[in-house]
Amino acid sequence: MKDKTANNIIASTAQVYDLILVNRNTKDFSQIDIKILNPFINEDD
């Protein structure tokens, strides 16, 4: 089982301070109500 404590701290910080989470691993954060940006995907295409 994967420990998600670090992800929870990162997501909580982004949520509390209304930040955009920049991370390639968007899957682990998809169920949380925060803004996520994957810099490896061009969403304009």
PDB file of C-alpha atoms in Angstrom:
ATOM      1  CA  MET A   1       0.000   0.000   0.000  1.00  0.00           C
ATOM      2  CA  LYS A   2       1.340   3.395  -0.993  1.00  0.00           C
ATOM      3  CA  ASP A   3       1.696   6.049   1.712  1.00  0.00           C
ATOM      4  CA  LYS A   4      -0.108   9.168   0.505  1.00  0.00           C
ATOM      5  CA  THR A   5       0.764  11.416   3.436  1.00  0.00           C
ATOM      6  CA  ALA A   6       3.026  13.657   1.349  1.00  0.00           C
ATOM      7  CA  ASN A   7       0.373  13.985  -1.377  1.00  0.00           C
ATOM      8  CA  ASN A   8      -2.227  14.922   1.243  1.00  0.00           C
ATOM      9  CA  ILE A   9       0.024  17.629   2.671  1.00  0.00           C
ATOM     10  CA  ILE A  10       0.751  19.013  -0.802  1.00  0.00           C
ATOM     11  CA  ALA A  11      -2.927  19.003  -1.777  1.00  0.00           C
ATOM     12  CA  SER A  12      -4.006  20.558   1.524  1.00  0.00           C
ATOM     13  CA  THR A  13      -1.482  23.361   1.159  1.00  0.00           C
ATOM     14  CA  ALA A  14      -2.641  24.085  -2.389  1.00  0.00           C
ATOM     15  CA  GLN A  15      -6.266  24.101  -1.257  1.00  0.00           C
ATOM     16  CA  VAL A  16      -5.773  26.333   1.790  1.00  0.00           C
ATOM     17  CA  TYR A  17      -3.710  28.929  -0.085  1.00  0.00           C
ATOM     18  CA  ASP A  18      -5.743  28.689  -3.319  1.00  0.00           C
ATOM     19  CA  LEU A  19      -2.672  27.612  -5.311  1.00  0.00           C
ATOM     20  CA  ILE A  20      -2.350  25.745  -8.582  1.00  0.00           C
ATOM     21  CA  LEU A  21      -0.691  22.389  -8.056  1.00  0.00           C
ATOM     22  CA  VAL A  22       1.920  21.838 -10.773  1.00  0.00           C
ATOM     23  CA  ASN A  23       2.638  18.149 -10.945  1.00  0.00           C
ATOM     24  CA  ARG A  24       3.022  15.437 -13.554  1.00  0.00           C
ATOM     25  CA  ASN A  25       1.163  12.979 -11.324  1.00  0.00           C
ATOM     26  CA  THR A  26      -2.373  14.350 -11.661  1.00  0.00           C
ATOM     27  CA  LYS A  27      -4.008  10.953 -11.002  1.00  0.00           C
ATOM     28  CA  ASP A  28      -3.308  11.072  -7.259  1.00  0.00           C
ATOM     29  CA  PHE A  29      -4.890  14.529  -6.975  1.00  0.00           C
ATOM     30  CA  SER A  30      -7.893  14.161  -9.300  1.00  0.00           C
ATOM     31  CA  GLN A  31     -10.435  13.524  -6.503  1.00  0.00           C
ATOM     32  CA  ILE A  32      -9.494  16.703  -4.615  1.00  0.00           C
ATOM     33  CA  ASP A  33     -11.061  20.090  -5.321  1.00  0.00           C
ATOM     34  CA  ILE A  34      -7.894  21.955  -6.355  1.00  0.00           C
ATOM     35  CA  LYS A  35      -6.533  23.419  -9.568  1.00  0.00           C
ATOM     36  CA  ILE A  36      -3.982  21.101 -11.168  1.00  0.00           C
ATOM     37  CA  LEU A  37      -1.554  21.811 -13.994  1.00  0.00           C
ATOM     38  CA  ASN A  38       0.475  19.103 -15.696  1.00  0.00           C
ATOM     39  CA  PRO A  39       3.321  20.947 -17.474  1.00  0.00           C
ATOM     40  CA  PHE A  40       3.970  17.884 -19.656  1.00  0.00           C
ATOM     41  CA  ILE A  41       0.573  18.039 -21.361  1.00  0.00           C
ATOM     42  CA  ASN A  42      -0.355  20.762 -23.820  1.00  0.00           C
ATOM     43  CA  GLU A  43      -4.076  21.335 -23.195  1.00  0.00           C
ATOM     44  CA  ASP A  44      -4.352  23.859 -26.065  1.00  0.00           C
ATOM     45  CA  ASP A  45      -4.234  21.119 -28.715  1.00  0.00           C
TER      46      ASP A  45
END
